[in-house]
Short mmCIF file of C-alpha atoms in Angstrom, two decimals:
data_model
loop_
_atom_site.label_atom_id
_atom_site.label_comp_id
_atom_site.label_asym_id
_atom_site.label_seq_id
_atom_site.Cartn_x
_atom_site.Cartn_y
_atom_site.Cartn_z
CA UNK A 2 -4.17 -17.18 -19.11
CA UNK A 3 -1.00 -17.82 -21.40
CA UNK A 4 1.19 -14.60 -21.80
CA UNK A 5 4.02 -16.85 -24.15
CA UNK A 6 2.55 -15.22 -27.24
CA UNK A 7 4.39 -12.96 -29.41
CA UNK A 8 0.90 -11.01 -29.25
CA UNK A 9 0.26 -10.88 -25.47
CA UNK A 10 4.32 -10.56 -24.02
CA UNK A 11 4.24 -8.32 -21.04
CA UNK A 12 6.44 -5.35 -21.16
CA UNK A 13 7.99 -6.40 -17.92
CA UNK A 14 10.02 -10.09 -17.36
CA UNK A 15 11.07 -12.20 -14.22
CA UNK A 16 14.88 -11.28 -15.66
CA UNK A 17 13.39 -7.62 -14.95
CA UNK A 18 12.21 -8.59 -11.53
CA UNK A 19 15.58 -10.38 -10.63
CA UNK A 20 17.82 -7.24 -11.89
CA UNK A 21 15.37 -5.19 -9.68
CA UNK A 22 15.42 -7.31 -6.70
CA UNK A 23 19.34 -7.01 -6.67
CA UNK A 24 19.22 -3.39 -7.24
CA UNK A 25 17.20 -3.25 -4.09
CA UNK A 26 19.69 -5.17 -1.98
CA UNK A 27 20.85 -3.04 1.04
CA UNK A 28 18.18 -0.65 -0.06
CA UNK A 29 14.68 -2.29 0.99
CA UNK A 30 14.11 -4.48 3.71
CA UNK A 31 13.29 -8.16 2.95
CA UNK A 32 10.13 -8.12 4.71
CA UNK A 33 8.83 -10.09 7.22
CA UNK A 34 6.33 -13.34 7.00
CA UNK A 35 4.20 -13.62 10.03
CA UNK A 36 1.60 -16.38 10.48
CA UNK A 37 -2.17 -15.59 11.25
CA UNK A 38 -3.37 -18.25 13.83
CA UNK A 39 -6.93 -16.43 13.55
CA UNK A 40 -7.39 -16.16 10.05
CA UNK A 41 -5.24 -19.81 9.22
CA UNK A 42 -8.72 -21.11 11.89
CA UNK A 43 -11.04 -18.91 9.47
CA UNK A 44 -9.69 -20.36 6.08
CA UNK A 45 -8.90 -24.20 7.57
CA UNK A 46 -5.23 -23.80 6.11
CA UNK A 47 -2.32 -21.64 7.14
CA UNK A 48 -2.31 -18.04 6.25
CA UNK A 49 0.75 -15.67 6.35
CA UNK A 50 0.87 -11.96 6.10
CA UNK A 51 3.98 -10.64 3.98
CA UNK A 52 4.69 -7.57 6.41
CA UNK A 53 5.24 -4.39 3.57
CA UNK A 54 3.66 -2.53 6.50
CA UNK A 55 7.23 -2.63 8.03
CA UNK A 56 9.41 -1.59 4.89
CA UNK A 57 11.32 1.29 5.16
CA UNK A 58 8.77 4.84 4.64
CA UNK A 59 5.97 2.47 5.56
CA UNK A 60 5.20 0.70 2.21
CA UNK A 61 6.36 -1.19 -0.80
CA UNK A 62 6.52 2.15 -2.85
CA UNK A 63 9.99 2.55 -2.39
CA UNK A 64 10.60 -0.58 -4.29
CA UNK A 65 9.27 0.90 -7.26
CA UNK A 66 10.39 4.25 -6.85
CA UNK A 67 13.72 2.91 -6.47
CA UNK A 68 14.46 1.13 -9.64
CA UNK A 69 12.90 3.71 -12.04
CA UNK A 70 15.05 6.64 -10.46
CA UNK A 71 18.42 4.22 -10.07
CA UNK A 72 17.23 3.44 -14.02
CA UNK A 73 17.38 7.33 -15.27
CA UNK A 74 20.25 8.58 -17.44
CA UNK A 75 22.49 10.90 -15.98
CA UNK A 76 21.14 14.08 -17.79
CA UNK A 77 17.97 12.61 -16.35
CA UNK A 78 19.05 12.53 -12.76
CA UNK A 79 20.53 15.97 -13.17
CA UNK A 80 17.17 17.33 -14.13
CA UNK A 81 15.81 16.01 -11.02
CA UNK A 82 12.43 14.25 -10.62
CA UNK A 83 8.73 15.40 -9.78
CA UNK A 84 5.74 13.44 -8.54
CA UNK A 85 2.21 13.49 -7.13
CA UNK A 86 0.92 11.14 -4.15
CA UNK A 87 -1.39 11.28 -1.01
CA UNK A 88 1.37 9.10 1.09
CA UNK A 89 3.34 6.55 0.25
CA UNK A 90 4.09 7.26 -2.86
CA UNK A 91 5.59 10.18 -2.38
CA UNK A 92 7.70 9.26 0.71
CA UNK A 93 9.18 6.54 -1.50
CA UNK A 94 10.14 8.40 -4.34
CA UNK A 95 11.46 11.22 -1.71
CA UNK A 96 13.67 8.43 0.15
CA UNK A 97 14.71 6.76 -3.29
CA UNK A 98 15.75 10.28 -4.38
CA UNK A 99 17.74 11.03 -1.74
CA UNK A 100 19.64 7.70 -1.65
CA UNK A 101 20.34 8.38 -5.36
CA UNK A 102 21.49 12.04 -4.50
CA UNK A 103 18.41 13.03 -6.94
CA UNK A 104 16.39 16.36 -6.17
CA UNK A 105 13.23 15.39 -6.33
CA UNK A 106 9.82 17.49 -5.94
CA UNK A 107 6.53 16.01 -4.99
CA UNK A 108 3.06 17.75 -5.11
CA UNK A 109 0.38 16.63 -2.33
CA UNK A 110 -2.98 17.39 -2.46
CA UNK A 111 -3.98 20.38 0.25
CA UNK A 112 -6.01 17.58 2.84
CA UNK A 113 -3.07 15.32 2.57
CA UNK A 114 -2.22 14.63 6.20
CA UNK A 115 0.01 16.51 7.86
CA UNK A 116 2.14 13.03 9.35
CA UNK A 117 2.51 11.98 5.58
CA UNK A 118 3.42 16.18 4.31
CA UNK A 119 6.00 15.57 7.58
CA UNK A 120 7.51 12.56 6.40
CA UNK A 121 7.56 13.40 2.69
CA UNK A 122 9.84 16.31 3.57
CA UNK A 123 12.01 14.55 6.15
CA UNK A 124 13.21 12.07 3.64
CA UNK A 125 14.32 14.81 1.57
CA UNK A 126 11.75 16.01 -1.26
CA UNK A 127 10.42 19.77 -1.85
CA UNK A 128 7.23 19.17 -0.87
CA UNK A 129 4.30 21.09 -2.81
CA UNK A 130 0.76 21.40 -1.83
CA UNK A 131 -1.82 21.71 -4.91
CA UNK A 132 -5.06 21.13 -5.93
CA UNK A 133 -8.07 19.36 -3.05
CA UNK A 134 -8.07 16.00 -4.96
CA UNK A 135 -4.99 13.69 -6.38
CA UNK A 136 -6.47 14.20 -10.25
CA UNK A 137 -5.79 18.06 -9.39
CA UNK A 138 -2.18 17.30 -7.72
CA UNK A 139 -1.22 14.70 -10.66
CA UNK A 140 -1.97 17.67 -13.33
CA UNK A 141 0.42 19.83 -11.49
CA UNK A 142 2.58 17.77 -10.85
CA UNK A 143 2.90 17.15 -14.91
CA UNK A 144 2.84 20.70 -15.77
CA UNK A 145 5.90 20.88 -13.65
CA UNK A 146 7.83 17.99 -15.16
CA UNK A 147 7.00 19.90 -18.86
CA UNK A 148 7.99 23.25 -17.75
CA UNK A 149 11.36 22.00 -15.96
CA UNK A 150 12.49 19.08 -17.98
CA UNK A 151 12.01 16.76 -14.29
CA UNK A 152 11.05 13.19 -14.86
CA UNK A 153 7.72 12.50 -14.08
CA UNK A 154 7.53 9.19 -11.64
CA UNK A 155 5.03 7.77 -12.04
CA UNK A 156 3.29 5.57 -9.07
CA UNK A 157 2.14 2.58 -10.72
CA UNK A 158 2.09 2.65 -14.79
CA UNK A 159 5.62 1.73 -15.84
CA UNK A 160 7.82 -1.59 -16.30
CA UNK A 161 10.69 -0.46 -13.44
CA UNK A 162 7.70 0.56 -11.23
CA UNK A 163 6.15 -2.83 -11.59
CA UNK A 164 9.87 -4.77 -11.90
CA UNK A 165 10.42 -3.18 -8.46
CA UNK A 166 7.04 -3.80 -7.14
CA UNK A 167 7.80 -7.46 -8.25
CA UNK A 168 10.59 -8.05 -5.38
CA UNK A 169 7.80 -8.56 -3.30
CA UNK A 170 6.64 -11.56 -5.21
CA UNK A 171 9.98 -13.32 -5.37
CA UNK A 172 10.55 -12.86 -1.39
CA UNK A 173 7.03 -14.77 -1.02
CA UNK A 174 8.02 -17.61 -2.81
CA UNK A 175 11.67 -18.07 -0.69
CA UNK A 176 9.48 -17.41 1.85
CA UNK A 177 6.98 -19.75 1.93
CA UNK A 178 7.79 -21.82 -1.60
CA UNK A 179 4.58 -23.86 -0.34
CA UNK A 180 1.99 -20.70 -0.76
CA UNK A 181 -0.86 -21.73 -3.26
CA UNK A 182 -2.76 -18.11 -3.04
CA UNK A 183 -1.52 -14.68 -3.06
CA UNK A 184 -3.85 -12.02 -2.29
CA UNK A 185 -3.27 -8.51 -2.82
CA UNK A 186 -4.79 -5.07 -3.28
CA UNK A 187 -5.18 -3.07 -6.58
CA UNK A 188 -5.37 0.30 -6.61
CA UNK A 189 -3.65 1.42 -10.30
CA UNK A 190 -2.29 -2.47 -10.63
CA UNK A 191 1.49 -1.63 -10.23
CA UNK A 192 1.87 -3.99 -6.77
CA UNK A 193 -0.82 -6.83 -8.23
CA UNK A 194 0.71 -6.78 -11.28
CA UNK A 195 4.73 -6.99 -10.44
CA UNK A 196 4.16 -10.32 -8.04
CA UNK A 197 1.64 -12.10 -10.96
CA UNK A 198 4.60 -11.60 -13.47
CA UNK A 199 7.38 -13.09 -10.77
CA UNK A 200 5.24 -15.47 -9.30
CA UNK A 201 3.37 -17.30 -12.46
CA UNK A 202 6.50 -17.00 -14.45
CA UNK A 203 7.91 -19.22 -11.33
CA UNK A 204 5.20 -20.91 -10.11
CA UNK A 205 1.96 -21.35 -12.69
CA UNK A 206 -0.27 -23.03 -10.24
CA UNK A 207 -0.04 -20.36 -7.79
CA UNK A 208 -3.54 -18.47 -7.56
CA UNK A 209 -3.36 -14.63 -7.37
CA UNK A 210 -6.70 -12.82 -6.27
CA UNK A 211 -6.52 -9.09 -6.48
CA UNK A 212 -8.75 -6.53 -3.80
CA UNK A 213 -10.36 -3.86 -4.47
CA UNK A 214 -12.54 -1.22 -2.51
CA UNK A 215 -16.43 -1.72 -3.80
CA UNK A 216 -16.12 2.19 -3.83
CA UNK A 217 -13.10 2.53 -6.15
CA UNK A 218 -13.01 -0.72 -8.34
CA UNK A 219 -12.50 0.38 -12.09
CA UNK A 220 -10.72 -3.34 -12.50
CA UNK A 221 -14.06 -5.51 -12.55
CA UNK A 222 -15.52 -3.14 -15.36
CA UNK A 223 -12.18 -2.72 -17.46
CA UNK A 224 -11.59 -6.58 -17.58
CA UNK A 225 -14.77 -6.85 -18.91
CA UNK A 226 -14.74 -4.33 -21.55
CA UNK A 227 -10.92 -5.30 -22.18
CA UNK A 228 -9.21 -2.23 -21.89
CA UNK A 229 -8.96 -0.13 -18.73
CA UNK A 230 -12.17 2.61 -17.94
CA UNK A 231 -12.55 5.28 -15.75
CA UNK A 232 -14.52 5.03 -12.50
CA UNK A 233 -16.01 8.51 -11.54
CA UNK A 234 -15.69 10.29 -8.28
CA UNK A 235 -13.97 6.64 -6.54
CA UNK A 236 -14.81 6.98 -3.00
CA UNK A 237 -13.15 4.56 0.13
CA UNK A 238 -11.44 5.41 3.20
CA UNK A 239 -8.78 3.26 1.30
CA UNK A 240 -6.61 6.00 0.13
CA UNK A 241 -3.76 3.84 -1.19
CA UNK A 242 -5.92 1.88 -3.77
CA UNK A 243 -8.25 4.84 -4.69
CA UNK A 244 -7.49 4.93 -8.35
CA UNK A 245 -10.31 5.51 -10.25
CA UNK A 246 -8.51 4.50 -14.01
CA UNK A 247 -6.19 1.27 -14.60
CA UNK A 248 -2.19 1.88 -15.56
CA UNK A 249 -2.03 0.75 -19.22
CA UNK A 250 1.23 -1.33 -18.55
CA UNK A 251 -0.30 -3.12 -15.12
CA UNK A 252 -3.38 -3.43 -16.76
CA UNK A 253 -2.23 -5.87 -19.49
CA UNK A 254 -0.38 -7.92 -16.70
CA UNK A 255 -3.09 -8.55 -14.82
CA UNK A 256 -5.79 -9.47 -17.30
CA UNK A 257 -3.79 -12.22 -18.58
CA UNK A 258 -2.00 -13.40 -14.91
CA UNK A 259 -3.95 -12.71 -11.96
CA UNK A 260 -7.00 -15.17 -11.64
CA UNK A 261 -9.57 -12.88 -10.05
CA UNK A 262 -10.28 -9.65 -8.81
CA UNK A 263 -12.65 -9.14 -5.62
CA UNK A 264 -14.26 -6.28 -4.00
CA UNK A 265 -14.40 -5.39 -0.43
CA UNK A 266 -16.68 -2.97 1.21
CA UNK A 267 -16.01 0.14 3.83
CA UNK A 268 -17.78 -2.12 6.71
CA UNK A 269 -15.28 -5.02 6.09
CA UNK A 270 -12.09 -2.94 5.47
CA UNK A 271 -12.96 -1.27 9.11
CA UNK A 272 -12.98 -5.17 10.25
CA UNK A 273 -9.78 -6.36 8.59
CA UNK A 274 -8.07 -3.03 10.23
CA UNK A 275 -9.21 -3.82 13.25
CA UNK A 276 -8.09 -7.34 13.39
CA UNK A 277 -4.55 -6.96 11.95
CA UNK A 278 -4.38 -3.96 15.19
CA UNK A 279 -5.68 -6.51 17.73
CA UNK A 280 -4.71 -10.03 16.78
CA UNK A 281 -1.30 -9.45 14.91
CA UNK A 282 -0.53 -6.28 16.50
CA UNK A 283 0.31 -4.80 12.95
CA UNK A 284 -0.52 -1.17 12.46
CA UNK A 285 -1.99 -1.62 8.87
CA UNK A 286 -3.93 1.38 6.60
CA UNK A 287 -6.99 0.93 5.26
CA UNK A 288 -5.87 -0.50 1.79
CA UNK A 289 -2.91 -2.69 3.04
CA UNK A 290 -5.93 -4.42 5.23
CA UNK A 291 -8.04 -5.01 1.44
CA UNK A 292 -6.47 -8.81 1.17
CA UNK A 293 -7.57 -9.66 4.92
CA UNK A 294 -11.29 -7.94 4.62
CA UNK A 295 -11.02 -10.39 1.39
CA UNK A 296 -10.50 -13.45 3.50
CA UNK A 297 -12.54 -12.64 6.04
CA UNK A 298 -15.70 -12.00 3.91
CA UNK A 299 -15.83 -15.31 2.74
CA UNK A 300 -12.76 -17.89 3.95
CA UNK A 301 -13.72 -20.40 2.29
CA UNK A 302 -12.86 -19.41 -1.26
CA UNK A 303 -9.12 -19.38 -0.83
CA UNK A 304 -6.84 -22.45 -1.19
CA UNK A 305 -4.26 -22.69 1.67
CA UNK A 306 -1.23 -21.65 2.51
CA UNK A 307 -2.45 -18.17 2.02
CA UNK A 308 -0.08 -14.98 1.56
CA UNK A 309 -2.14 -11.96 2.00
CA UNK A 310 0.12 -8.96 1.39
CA UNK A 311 -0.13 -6.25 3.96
CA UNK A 312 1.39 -3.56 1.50
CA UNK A 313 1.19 -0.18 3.75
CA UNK A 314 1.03 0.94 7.42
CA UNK A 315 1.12 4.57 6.83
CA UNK A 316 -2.24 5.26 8.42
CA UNK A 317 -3.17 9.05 9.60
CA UNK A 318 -3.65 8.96 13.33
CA UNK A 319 -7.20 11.18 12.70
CA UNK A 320 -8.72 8.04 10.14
CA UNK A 321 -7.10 5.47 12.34
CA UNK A 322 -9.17 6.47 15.50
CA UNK A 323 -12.46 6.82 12.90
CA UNK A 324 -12.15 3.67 11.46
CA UNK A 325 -11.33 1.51 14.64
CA UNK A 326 -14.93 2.91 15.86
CA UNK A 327 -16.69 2.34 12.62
CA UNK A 328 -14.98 -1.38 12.86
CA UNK A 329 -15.97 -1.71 16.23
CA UNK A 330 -19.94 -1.10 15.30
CA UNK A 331 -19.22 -3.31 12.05
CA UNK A 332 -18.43 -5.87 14.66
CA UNK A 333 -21.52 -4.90 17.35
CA UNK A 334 -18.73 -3.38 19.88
CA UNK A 335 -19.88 0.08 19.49
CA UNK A 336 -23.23 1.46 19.80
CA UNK A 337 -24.26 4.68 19.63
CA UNK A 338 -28.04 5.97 20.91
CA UNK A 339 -30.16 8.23 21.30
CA UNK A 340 -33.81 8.35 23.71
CA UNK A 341 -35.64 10.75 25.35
CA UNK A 342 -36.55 10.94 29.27
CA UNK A 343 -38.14 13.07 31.71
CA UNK A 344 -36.05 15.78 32.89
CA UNK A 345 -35.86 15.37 36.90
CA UNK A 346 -33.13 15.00 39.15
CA UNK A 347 -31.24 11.90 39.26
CA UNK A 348 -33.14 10.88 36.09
CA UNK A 349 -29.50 10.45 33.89
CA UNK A 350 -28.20 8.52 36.84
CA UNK A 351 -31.11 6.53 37.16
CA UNK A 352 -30.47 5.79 33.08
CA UNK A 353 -26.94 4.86 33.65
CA UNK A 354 -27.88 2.52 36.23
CA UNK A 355 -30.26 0.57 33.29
CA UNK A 356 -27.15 0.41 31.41
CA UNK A 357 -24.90 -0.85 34.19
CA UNK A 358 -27.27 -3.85 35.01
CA UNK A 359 -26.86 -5.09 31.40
CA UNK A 360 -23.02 -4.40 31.95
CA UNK A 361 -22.70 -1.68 28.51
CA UNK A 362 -19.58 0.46 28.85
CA UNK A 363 -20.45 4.57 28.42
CA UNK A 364 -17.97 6.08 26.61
CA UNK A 365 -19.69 9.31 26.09
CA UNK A 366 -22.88 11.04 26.99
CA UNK A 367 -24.49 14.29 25.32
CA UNK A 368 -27.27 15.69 27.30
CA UNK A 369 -29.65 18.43 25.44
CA UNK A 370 -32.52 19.82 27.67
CA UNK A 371 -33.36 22.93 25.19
CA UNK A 372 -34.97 22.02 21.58
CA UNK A 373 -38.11 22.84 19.95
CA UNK A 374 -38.54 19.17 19.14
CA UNK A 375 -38.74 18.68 23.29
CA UNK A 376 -41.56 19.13 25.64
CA UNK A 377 -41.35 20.97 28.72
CA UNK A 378 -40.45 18.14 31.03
CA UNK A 379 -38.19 16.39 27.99
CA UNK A 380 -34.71 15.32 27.86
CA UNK A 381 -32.22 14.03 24.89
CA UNK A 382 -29.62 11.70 25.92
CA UNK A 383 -27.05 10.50 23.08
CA UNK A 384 -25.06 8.09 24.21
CA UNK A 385 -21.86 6.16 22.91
CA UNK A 386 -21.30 2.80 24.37
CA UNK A 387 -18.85 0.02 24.07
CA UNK A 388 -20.48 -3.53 24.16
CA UNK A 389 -19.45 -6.87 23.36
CA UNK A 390 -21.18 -7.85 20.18
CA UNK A 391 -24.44 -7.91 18.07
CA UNK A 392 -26.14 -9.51 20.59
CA UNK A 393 -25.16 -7.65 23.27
CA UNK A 394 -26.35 -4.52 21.13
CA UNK A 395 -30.24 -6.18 20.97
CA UNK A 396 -29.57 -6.90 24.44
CA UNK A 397 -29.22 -2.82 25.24
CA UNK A 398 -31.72 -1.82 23.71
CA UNK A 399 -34.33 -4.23 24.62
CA UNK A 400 -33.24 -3.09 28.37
CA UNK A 401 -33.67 0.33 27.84
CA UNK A 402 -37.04 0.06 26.10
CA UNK A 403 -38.55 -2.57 28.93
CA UNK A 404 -37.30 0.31 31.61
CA UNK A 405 -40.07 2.78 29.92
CA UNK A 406 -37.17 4.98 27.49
CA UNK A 407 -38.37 5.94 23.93
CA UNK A 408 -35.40 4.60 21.84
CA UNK A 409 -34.41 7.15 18.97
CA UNK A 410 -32.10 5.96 17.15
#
């Protein structure tokens, strides 16, 4: 794990992280650290969320995004700067520009959503909408920078990205100097690899676990094979860490400093959402809730105090309501079936009235009389129901098969 080596010294130093985290005074929030009574229960040792959920534009991009742009020569500036993002990215390098009187112009794929398109214009940046997919919006995006002479910012492979991204690892340690694990999500390793360098230049003994989605985790493959590799097609409703090739710079950071990288699946990111809505009341997106879906899949493998870092809140309104009902049925809360009964009068009410005894919340009912799959005197009821837990789920359905229903699905 040494990085002392003239062989293996990291393009980016705690001096770095220091000049950056002074540059950033006045400009980024010190962010707060909140306690998790549920989790600290989970784990058997306190655990603390650092709050990058509530820095300014939403996330800990403008961090980044503010050093590199503050670090451009003045030619540079007055060429302006370009970049491609989903989100947060781009909101951070559109507020960054904006406080550095920068023009700045940021591509966005088509789909991005329209809250993030919003926001990306209302801190200041020509906004640009290219390509269905990120890959498609990041080729523009360079095209433009050649064609223009703009600087290309990049989101996560350079050393003033990752010096910046590194604040967030020196506020942890004045804020809870006792912390023994740090867990945060990877997406290109910008983040991950900024609070390894700060912290373990600091504080050696302090583990660092990185997160990634099982559906986007080109990490576990690239440590292996010792150089970063391409994931294909990287799927997760995790938008902020979907990054299906390592940054060269973070990469080398975090194969010597961070101790382990984890994967988290869809089922238990939908969980970890739900939680930090419910029992911290933090609005959290899907990848800022990676380091809690990492405790909660197996608490026991983390050495307390615990710092999980919440790094993003922007989360579009449209996924947000998806993924609390895909959390809830993670969690047996929501159940969704379908059965067939005889059409008659009263025969729906009588149904309902099945579902009352065992006390099942209907959220939603879909009634289809006409199908060629139905007989004559056939009915198909879908039906969406809160309830109260797995068991509660067995409980439904054993009710509505002992009252005479055929159970679809």
């Amino acid at each position: 794990m040494s990085y002392r080596t003239a062989d293996s010294l990291p393009p980016v130093t705690l001096d770095d992280v220091r000049g950056a985290q002074k540059m950033l005074t006045g400009v980024a929030r010190v962010t707060a650290m909140e306690g998790s009574r549920h989790l600290s229960q989970l784990v058997g040792a306190p655990v603390h969320f650092k709050c990058e959920n509530l820095q300014r534009t939403g996330s800990f991009k403008l961090r980044g995004a503010y050093v590199r742009i503050a670090g451009l020569l003045p030619e540079e500036r007055a060429a302006g700067v370009v970049a491609a993002s989903a989100g947060n990215h781009a909101q951070g390098v559109a507020l960054a520009s904006s406080l550095l009187g920068v023009r700045s112009t940021v591509f966005m794929p088509k789909g991005a959503p329209l809250p993030k398109i919003s926001a990306t214009r209302d801190y200041g940046a020509e906004v640009r909408l290219h390509g269905q997919v990120v890959d498609e919006t990041l080729a523009a995006a360079q095209e433009y920078a050649a064609e223009t002479g703009a600087v290309f910012i990049h989101p996560f492979d350079h050393p003033d990205i990752i010096a910046g991204q590194g604040t967030v690892g020196l506020e942890i340690l004045e804020q809870c100097p006792e912390v023994r694990t740090i867990v945060v999500g990877i997406g290109g390793g910008g983040l991950a690899a900024g609070i390894a360098m700060a912290v373990k230049t600091l504080r050696p003994d302090v583990r660092i676990v990185g997160v990634q989605a099982a559906g986007a985790a080109a990490y576990p493959p690239s440590l292996a094979a010792g150089h970063p590799v391409a994931v294909d097609n990287p799927a997760t409703m995790a938008d902020g860490i979907r990054v299906g090739r390592p940054g060269d710079v973070p990469f080398r950071i975090i194969g010597d400093l961070v101790d382990e990288v984890r994967t988290v699946s869809e089922d238990e990111l939908a969980t970890a959402l739900l939680l930090c809505l419910e029992r911290a009341k933090l609005v959290v997106e899907p990848a800022g809730a990676s380091p809690v879906a990492a405790l909660l899949s197996e608490p026991d493998a983390f050495e307390g105090p615990v710092v999980a870092v919440l790094s993003g809140g922007n989360v579009d309104p449209v996924l947000l309501q998806r993924v609390l009902r895909h959390g809830m049925a993670a969690q047996g809360r929501y159940l969704a079936v379908r059965l067939r009964l005889t059409d008659r009068p009263g025969a729906l009410a009588t149904l309902l009235g099945v579902l009352s005894v065992v006390d099942a919340n209907v959220l939603d009912v879909s009634h289809v009389r006409t199908d060629p799959r139905l007989g004559l005197t056939e009915a198909e009821v879908e039906l969406h129901l809160e309830t109260k837990g797995t068991a509660h789920c067995v409980e439904v359905g054993q009710a509505l098969r002992e009252a005479g229903y055929t159970v679809i699905g």
